[in-house]
Coordinates of C-alpha atoms in Angstrom, one line a residue:
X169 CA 0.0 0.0 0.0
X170 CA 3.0 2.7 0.4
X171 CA 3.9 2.3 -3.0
X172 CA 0.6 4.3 -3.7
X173 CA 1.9 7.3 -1.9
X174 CA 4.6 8.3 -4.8
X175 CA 1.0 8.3 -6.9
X176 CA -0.3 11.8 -8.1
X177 CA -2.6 13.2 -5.1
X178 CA -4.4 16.1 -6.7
X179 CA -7.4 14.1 -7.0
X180 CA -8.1 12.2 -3.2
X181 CA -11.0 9.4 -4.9
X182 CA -9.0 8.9 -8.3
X183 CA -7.2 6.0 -10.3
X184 CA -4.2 6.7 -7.8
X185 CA -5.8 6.9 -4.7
X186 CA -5.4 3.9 -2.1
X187 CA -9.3 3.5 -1.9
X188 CA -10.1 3.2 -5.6
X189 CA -7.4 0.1 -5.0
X190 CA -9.2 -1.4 -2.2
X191 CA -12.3 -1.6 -3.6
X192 CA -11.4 -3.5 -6.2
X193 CA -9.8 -6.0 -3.9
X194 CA -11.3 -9.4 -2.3
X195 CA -10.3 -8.3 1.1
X196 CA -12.4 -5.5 1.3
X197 CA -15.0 -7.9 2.2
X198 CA -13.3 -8.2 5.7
X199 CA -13.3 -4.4 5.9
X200 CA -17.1 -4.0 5.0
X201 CA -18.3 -7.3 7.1
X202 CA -16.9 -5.4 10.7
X203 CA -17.9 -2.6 9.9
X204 CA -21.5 -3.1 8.9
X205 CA -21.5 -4.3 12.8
X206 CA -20.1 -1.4 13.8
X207 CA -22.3 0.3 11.9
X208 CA -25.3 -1.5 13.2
X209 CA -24.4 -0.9 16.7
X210 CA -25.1 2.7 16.0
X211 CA -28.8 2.9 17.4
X212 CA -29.8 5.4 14.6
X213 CA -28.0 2.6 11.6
X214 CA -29.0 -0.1 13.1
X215 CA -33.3 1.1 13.5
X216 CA -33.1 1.7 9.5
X217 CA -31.3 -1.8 8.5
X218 CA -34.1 -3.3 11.0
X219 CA -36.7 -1.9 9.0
X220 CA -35.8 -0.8 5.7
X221 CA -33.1 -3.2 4.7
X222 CA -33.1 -6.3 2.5
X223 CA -29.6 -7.3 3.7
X224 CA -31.1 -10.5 5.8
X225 CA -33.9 -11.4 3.2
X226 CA -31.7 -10.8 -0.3
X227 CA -27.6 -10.3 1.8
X228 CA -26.3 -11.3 -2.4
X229 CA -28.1 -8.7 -4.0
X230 CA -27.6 -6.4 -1.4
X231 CA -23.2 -7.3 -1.7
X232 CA -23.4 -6.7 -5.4
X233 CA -25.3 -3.4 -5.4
X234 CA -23.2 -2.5 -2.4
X235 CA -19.9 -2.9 -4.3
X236 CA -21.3 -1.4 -7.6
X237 CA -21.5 1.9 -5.3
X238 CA -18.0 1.9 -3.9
X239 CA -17.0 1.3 -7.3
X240 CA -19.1 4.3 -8.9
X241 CA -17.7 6.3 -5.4
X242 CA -14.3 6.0 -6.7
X243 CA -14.8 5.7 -10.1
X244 CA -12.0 7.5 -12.5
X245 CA -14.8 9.6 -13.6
X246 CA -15.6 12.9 -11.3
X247 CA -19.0 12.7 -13.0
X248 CA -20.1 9.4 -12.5
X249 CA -19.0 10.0 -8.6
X250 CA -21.3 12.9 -8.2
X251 CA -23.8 10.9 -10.0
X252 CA -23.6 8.4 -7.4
X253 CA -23.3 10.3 -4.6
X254 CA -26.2 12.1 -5.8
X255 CA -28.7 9.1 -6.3
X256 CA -27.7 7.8 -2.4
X257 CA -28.7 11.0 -1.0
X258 CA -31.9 10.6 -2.8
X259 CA -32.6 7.3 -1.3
X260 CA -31.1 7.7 1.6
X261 CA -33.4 11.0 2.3
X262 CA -36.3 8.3 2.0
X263 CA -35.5 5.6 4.4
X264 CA -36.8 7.6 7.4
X265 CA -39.0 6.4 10.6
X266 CA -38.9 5.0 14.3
X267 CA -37.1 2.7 16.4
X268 CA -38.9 0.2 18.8
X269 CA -38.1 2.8 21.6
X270 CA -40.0 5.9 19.5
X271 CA -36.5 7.5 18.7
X272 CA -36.3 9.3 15.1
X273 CA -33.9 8.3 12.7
X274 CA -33.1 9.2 9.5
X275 CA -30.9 7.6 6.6
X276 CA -29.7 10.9 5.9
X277 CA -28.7 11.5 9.3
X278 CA -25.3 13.2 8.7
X279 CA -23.6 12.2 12.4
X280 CA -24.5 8.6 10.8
X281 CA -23.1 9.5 7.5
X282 CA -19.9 10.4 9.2
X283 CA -19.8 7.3 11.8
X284 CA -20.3 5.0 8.1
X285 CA -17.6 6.6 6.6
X286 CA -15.4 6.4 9.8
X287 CA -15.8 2.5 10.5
X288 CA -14.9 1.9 7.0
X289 CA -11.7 3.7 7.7
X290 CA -10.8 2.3 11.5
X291 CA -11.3 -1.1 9.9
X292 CA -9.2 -0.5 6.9
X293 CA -6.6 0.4 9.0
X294 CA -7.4 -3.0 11.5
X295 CA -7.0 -4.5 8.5
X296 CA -3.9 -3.9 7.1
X297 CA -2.5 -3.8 11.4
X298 CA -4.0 -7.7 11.6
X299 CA -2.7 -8.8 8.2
X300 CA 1.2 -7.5 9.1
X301 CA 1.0 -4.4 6.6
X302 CA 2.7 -1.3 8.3
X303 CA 1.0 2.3 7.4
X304 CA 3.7 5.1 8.5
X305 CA 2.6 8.3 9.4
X306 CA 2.1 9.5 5.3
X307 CA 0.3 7.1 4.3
X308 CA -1.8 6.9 6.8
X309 CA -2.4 10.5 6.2
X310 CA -3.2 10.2 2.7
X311 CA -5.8 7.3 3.6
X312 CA -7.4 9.3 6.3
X313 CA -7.2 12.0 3.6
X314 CA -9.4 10.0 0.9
X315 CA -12.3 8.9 3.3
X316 CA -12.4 12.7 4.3
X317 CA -13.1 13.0 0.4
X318 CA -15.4 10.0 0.4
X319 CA -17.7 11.5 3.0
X320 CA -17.2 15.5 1.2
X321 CA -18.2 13.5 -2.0
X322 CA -21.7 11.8 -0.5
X323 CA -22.7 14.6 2.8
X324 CA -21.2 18.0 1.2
X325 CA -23.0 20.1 3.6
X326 CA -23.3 17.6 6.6
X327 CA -21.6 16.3 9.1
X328 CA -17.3 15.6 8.9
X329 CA -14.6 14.0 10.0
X330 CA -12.0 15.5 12.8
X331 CA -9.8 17.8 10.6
X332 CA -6.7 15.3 12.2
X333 CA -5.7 11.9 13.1
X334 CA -5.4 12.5 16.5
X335 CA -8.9 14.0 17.0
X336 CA -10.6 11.0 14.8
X337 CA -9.3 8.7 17.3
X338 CA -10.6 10.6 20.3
X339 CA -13.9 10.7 18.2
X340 CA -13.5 7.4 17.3
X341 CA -13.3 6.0 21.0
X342 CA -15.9 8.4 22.2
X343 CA -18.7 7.2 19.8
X344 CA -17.7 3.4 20.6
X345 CA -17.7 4.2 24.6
X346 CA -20.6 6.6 24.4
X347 CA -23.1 6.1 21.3
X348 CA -23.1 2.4 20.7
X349 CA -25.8 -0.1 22.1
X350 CA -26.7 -3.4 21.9
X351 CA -28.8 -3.2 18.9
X352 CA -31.2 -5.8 17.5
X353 CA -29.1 -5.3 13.7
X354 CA -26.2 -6.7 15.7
X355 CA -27.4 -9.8 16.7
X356 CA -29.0 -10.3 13.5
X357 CA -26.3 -10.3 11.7
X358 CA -24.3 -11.7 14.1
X359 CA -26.5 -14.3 15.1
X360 CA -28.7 -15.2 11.8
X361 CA -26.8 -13.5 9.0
X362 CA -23.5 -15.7 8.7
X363 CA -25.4 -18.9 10.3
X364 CA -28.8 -18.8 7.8
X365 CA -27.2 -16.9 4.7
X366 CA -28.6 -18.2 1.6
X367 CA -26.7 -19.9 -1.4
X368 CA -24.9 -17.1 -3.8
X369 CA -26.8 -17.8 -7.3
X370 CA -23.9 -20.1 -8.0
X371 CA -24.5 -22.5 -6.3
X372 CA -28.1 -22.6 -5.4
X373 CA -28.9 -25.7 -7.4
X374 CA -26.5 -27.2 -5.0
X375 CA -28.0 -26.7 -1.5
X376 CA -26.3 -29.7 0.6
X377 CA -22.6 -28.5 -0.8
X378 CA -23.7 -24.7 0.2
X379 CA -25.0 -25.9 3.5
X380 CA -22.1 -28.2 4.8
X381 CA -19.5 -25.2 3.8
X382 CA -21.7 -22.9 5.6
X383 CA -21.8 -24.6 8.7
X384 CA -18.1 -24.6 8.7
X385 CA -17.6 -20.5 7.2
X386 CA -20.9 -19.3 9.1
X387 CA -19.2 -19.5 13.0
X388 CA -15.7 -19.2 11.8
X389 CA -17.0 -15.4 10.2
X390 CA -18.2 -15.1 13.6
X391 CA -15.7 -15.4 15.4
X392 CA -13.2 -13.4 13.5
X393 CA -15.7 -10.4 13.6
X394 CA -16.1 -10.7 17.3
X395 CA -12.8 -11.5 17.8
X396 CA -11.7 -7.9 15.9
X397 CA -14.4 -5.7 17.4
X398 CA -13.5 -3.4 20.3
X399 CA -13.1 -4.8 23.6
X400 CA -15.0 -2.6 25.4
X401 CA -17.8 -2.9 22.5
X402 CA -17.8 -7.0 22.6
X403 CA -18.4 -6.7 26.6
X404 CA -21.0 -4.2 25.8
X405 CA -23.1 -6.5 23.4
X406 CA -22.4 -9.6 25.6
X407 CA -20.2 -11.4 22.6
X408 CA -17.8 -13.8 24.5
X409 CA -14.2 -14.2 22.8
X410 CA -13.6 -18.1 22.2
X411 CA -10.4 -19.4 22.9
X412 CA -8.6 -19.3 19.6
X413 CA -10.5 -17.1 17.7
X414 CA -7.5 -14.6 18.1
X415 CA -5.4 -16.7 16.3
X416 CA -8.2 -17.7 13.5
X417 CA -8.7 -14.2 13.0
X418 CA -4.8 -13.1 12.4
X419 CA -4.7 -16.5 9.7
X420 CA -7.8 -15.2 8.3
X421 CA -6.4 -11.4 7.8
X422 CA -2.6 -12.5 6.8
X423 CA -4.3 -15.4 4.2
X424 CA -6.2 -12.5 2.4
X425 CA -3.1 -10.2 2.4
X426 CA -0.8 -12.9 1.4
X427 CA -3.4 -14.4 -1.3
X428 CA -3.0 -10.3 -2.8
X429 CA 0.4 -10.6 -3.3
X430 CA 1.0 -14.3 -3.9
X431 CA -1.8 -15.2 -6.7
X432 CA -2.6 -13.4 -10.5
X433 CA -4.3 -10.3 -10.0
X434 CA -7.2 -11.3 -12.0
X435 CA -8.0 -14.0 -9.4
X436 CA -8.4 -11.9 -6.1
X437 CA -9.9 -8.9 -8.0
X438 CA -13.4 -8.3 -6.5
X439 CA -15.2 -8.2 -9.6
X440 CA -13.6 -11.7 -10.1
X441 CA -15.4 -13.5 -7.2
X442 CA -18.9 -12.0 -7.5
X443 CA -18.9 -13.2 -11.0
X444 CA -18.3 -16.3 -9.6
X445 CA -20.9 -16.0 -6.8
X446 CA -23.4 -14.7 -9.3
X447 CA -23.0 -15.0 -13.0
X448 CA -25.8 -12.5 -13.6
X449 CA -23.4 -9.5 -11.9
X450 CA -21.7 -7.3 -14.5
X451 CA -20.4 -4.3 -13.5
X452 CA -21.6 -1.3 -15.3
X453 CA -19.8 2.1 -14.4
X454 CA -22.4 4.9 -13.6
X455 CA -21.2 6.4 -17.1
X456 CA -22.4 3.4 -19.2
X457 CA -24.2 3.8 -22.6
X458 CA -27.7 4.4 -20.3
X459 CA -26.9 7.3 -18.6
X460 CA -24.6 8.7 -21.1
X461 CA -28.3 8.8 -23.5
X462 CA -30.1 10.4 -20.5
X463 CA -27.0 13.1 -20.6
X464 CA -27.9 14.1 -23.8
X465 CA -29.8 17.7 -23.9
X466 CA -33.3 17.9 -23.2
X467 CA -33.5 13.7 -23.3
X468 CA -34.8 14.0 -19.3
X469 CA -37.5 16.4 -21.0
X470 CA -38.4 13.3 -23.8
X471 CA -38.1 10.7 -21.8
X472 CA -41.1 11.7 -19.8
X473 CA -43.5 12.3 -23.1
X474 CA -44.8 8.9 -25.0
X475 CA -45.3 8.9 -28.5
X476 CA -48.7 7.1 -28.8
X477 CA -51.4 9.5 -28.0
X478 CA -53.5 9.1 -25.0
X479 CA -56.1 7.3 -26.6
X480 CA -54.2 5.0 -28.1
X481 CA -52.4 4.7 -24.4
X482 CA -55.8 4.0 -22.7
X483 CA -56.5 1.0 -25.2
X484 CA -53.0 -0.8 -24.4
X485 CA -53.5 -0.4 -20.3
X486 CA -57.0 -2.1 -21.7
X487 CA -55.6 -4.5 -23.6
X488 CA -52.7 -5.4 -20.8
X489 CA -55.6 -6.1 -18.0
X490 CA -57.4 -8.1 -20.3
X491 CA -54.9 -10.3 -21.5
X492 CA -53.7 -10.8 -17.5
X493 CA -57.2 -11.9 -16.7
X494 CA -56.6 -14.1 -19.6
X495 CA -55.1 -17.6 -18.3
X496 CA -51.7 -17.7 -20.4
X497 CA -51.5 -20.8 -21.8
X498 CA -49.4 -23.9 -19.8
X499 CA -49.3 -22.2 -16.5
X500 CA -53.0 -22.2 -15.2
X501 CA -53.1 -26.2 -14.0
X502 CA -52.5 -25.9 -9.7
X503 CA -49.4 -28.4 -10.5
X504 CA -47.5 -26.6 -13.3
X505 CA -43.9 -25.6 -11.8
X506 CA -44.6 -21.9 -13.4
X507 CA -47.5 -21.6 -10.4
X508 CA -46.2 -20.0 -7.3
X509 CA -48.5 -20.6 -4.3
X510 CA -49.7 -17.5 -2.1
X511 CA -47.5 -17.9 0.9
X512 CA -44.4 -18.5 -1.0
X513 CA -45.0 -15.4 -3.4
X514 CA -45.4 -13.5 -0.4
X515 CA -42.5 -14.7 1.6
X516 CA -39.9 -14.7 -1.8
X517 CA -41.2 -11.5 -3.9
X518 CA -43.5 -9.2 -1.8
X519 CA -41.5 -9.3 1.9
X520 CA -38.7 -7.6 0.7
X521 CA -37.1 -6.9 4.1
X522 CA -37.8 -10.6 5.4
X523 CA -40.1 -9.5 8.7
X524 CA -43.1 -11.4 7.9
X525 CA -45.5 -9.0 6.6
X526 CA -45.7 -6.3 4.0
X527 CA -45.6 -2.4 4.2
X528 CA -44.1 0.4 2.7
X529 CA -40.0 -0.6 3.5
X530 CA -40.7 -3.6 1.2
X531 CA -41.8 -2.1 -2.2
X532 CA -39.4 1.2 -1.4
X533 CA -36.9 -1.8 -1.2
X534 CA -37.9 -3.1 -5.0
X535 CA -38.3 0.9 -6.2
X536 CA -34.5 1.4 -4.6
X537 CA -33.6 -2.3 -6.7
X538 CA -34.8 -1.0 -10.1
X539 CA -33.4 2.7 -9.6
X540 CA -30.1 0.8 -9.1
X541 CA -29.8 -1.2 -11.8
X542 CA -31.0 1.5 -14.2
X543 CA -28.9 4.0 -12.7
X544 CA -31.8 6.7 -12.8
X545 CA -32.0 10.5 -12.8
X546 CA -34.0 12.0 -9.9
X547 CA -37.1 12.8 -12.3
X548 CA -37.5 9.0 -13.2
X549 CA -36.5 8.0 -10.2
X550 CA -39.3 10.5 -8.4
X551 CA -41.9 8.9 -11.0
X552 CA -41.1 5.6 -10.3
X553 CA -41.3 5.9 -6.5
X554 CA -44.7 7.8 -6.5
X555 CA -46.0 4.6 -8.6
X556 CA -45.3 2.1 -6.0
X557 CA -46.3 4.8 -3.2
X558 CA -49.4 4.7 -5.4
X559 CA -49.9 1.0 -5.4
X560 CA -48.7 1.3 -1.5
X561 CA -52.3 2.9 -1.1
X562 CA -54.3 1.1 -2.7
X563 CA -53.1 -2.2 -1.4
X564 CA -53.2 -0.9 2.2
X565 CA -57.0 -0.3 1.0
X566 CA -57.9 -3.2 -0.3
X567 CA -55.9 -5.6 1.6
X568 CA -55.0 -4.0 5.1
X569 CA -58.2 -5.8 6.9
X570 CA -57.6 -5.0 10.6
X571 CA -56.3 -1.3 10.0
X572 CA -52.8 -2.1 11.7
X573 CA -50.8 -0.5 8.3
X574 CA -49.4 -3.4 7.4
X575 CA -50.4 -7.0 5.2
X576 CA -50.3 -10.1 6.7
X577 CA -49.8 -13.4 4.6
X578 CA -53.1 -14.0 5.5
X579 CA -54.3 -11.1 3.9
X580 CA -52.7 -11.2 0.8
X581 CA -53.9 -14.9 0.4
X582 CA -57.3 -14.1 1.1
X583 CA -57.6 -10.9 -1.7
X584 CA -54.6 -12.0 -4.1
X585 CA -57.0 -10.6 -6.9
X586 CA -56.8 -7.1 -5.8
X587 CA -52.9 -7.0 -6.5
X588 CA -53.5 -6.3 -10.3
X589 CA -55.1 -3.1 -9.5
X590 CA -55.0 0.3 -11.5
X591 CA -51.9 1.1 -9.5
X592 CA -49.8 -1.6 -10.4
X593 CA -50.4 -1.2 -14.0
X594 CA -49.1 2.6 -13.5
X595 CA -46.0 0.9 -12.2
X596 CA -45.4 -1.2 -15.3
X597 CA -46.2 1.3 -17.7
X598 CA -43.6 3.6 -15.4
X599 CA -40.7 0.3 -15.3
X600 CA -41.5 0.2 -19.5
X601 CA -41.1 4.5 -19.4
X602 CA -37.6 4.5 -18.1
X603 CA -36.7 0.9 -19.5
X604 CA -37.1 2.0 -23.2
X605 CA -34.5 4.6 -23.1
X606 CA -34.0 5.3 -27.2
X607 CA -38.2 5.9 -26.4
X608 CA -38.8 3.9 -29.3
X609 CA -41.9 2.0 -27.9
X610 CA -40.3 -1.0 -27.5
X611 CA -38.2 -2.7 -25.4
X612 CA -35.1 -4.4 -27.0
X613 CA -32.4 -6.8 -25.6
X614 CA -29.9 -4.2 -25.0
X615 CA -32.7 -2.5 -22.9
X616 CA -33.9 -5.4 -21.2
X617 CA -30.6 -6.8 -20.2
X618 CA -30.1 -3.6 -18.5
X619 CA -32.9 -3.8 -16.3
X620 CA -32.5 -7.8 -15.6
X621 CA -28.7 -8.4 -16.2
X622 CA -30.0 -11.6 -18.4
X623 CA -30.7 -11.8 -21.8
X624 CA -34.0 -12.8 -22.9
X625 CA -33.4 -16.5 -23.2
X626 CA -32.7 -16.7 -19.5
X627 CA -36.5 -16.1 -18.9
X628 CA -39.0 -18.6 -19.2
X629 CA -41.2 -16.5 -19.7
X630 CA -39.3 -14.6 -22.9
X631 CA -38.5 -15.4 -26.4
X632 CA -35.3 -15.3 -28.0
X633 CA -32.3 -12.9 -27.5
X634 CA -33.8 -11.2 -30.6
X635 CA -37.2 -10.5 -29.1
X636 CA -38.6 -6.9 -28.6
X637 CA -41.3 -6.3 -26.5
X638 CA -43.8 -4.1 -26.9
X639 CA -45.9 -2.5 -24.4
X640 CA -48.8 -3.9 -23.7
X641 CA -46.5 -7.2 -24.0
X642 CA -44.0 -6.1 -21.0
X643 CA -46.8 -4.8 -19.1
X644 CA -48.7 -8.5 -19.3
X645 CA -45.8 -9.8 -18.2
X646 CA -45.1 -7.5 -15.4
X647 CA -48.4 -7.6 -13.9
X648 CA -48.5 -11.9 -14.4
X649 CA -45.5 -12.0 -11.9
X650 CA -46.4 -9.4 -9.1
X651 CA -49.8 -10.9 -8.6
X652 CA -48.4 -14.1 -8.6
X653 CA -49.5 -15.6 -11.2
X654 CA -46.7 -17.3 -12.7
X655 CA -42.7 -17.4 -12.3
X656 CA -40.0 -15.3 -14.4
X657 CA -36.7 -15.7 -14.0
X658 CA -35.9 -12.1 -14.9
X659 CA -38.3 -11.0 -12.5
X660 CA -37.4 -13.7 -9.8
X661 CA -33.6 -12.5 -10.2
X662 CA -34.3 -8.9 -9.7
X663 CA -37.2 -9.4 -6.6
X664 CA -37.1 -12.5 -5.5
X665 CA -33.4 -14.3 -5.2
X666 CA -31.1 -13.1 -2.4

């Protein structure tokens, strides 16, 4: 890591910078695993992961999109960084509510900003400390440096880090002794995260090889993460330090260092292993062919206009419910494979945060999952969020029987026909809007591989790679998964997989 000093510094988040390194390396998972417990410990952090999170109910696709940010964060391009930072305050600003003891919090919260962006860098430098790698006093300078950057980039007018090293580790210690409790995220991770993880999409036709390695990995993780927390913090949260787990945890830091410098590049690249993990993941830098159309002057202006006239509009939302209502052909006998029951459509696509019923935090969570992978401007990604607020409404309506706010399995089983309402066909016509970006009218594979990081032939329910969908044909489709009716891999890979 010192070679990176004699590296050009005028730009703090660039090609040259130490962090634009480490996120591209396989051992930054050690580095965000502690400190998303750290993190989590932090009673504001840890309320909004409780309750607006997918990271227990979908931990995969939460990794992926996680890494795809730090990537975009320190992406060569100053744009695509401000692009970024941009579209996390927007969702961040949304993920707002109350913890089990009425406190406030707020995604946006900028003392939590800063305590995010401070674990990241206290267990960078644990890192490198329990793997042997020594950081003098410039380097570790310069790395303090760049997360001062990082947070600049994402909280501009928020809260910051102490101007020095010495006062960040008084801050450091004060917020660990001080603001820290024994949050419910803890234990969940802790406790459910490493030990129930699902299979990476890899290996998920395989479930008795995923579950014997996980047996093994799932308390080993554990352990190192406990064993590497503060001391004061472990006594705090009641997390005992096995005998032996010291020494686990200094092989498990030195293997990762020494696999770095010892193997090809290529093979401990980040990128490298989540392809592996998930075939389907293809990193797309914020500046891809996408946004560089919706950069184009006065394209955000088009690309909320349609070039069928309302009438003709009207007919194809007609046309859409009708053919929905309309049993598609090999899927309406009770045993075909392609028929999802109630209870497991609920559990795998609708309970997005994995808490057993459904409210708003769930479809926010699928709104935040196609803003994501489309990489939208604020406009679409305001119009996209008002249609699932919208549907929000009218399924608390129709399905919320006993007035508590939120649906019950029960519920949904017992009115599954009121899913397909008006509202969800605004959000399908919406997803087609800001899908078909040449706003041509149709969707083609370029477009749809986009959206679902697949091409056409990886979904049962599609055609061939050559296929182009129209409207009222992606809209059927749309509206047959969400209410149920019948499985898509596309869809299933965006909403339902982990």
């Amino acid at each position: 890591m010192s070679d990176a000093v004699s590296e050009d510094f005028t730009d703090p988040l660039g090609p040259g910078s130490m962090l634009h390194e480490l996120t591209r390396q396989t051992r930054w998972g050690l580095v965000a695993t502690r400190a998303i417990v750290l993190e989590a410990a932090h009673p504001q952090i840890g309320a909004a992961l409780m309750t607006n999170s997918t990271f227990v109910a979908h931990p995969w696709r939460r990794l992926r999109n996680t890494v795809l940010s730090a990537q975009r964060m320190v992406d060569p391009d100053k744009q695509v960084r401000q692009r970024e930072a941009a579209r996390l305050n927007r969702l961040h600003a949304r993920i707002t509510g109350t913890d089990g003891e009425g406190r406030p919090f707020n995604a946006a919260d900028s003392e939590a900003r800063a305590w995010v962006v401070a674990t990241l860098f206290e267990s960078t430098v644990t890192m490198c400390r329990l793997s042997g790698e020594s950081l003098d006093g410039p380097v570790l300078d310069r790395l303090y440096a760049e997360f001062q950057a990082f947070l600049a980039l994402m909280d501009p007018y928020g809260g910051k880090l102490p101007p020095t090293l010495r006062e960040f580790w008084r801050y450091y210690a004060s917020v660990v002794e001080e603001r820290l409790e024994n949050t419910e995220a803890v234990h969940v991770i802790l406790d459910r995260l490493f030990a129930q993880v699902p299979a990476p999409p890899m290996l998920r036709d395989q479930p008795a090889v995923w579950a014997a390695g996980r047996a093994l990995a799932g308390p080993a993780a554990t352990a190192i993460v406990v064993a590497s927390l503060p001391e004061s913090l472990r006594a705090r949260l009641g997390l005992a330090e096995l005998p032996g787990t010291r020494t686990l945890m200094h092989a498990a830091y030195l293997s990762t260092r020494l696999a770095t410098r010892l193997l090809p590049e290529a093979w401990t690249r980040l990128d490298t292993v989540m392809t592996m993990l998930d075939p389907a993941y293809a990193p797309r830098r914020g500046g891809d062919a996408q946004a560089g159309l919706r950069a184009l002057p006065g394209l955000d202006v088009l690309s909320g206009l349609h070039v069928l006239p309302g009438l003709r509009r009207g007919a194809a939302k007609a046309g859409a419910l009708l053919r929905l209502l309309t049993p598609v052909p090999g899927t309406a006998a009770s045993g075909d494979s392609a028929v999802r029951s109630a209870s497991r459509f609920f559990s795998e696509v609708l309970d997005q945060t994995g808490d057993g019923h459904l409210d708003w935090p769930d479809l926010a969570a699928m709104a935040r999952e196609i803003a994501t992978r489309l990489d939208l401007d604020a406009q679409d990604e305001d119009r996209l969020f008002a249609a699932f607020a919208d549907w929000w409404r009218e399924l608390q309506k129709e399905l919320d029987t006993d007035g508590d706010g939120r649906i019950t399995g029960h519920e949904y089983a017992a009115a599954t026909a009121a899913m397909a309402g008006s509202a969800l066909i605004r959000i399908a016509e919406v997803l087609f809007d800001i899908t078909d970006t040449d706003d041509d009218q149709t969707i083609d594979a370029r477009e749809y591989q986009a959206l679902f990081r697949t091409a056409f032939d990886h979904d049962p329910g599609g055609g061939d790679a050559g296929e182009r969908l129209t409207r009222g044909e992606f809209v059927r489709r749309f509206l047959s998964f969400m209410a149920g009716r019948r499985h898509s891999g596309a869809y299933d890979q965006m909403f339902a997989q982990s």
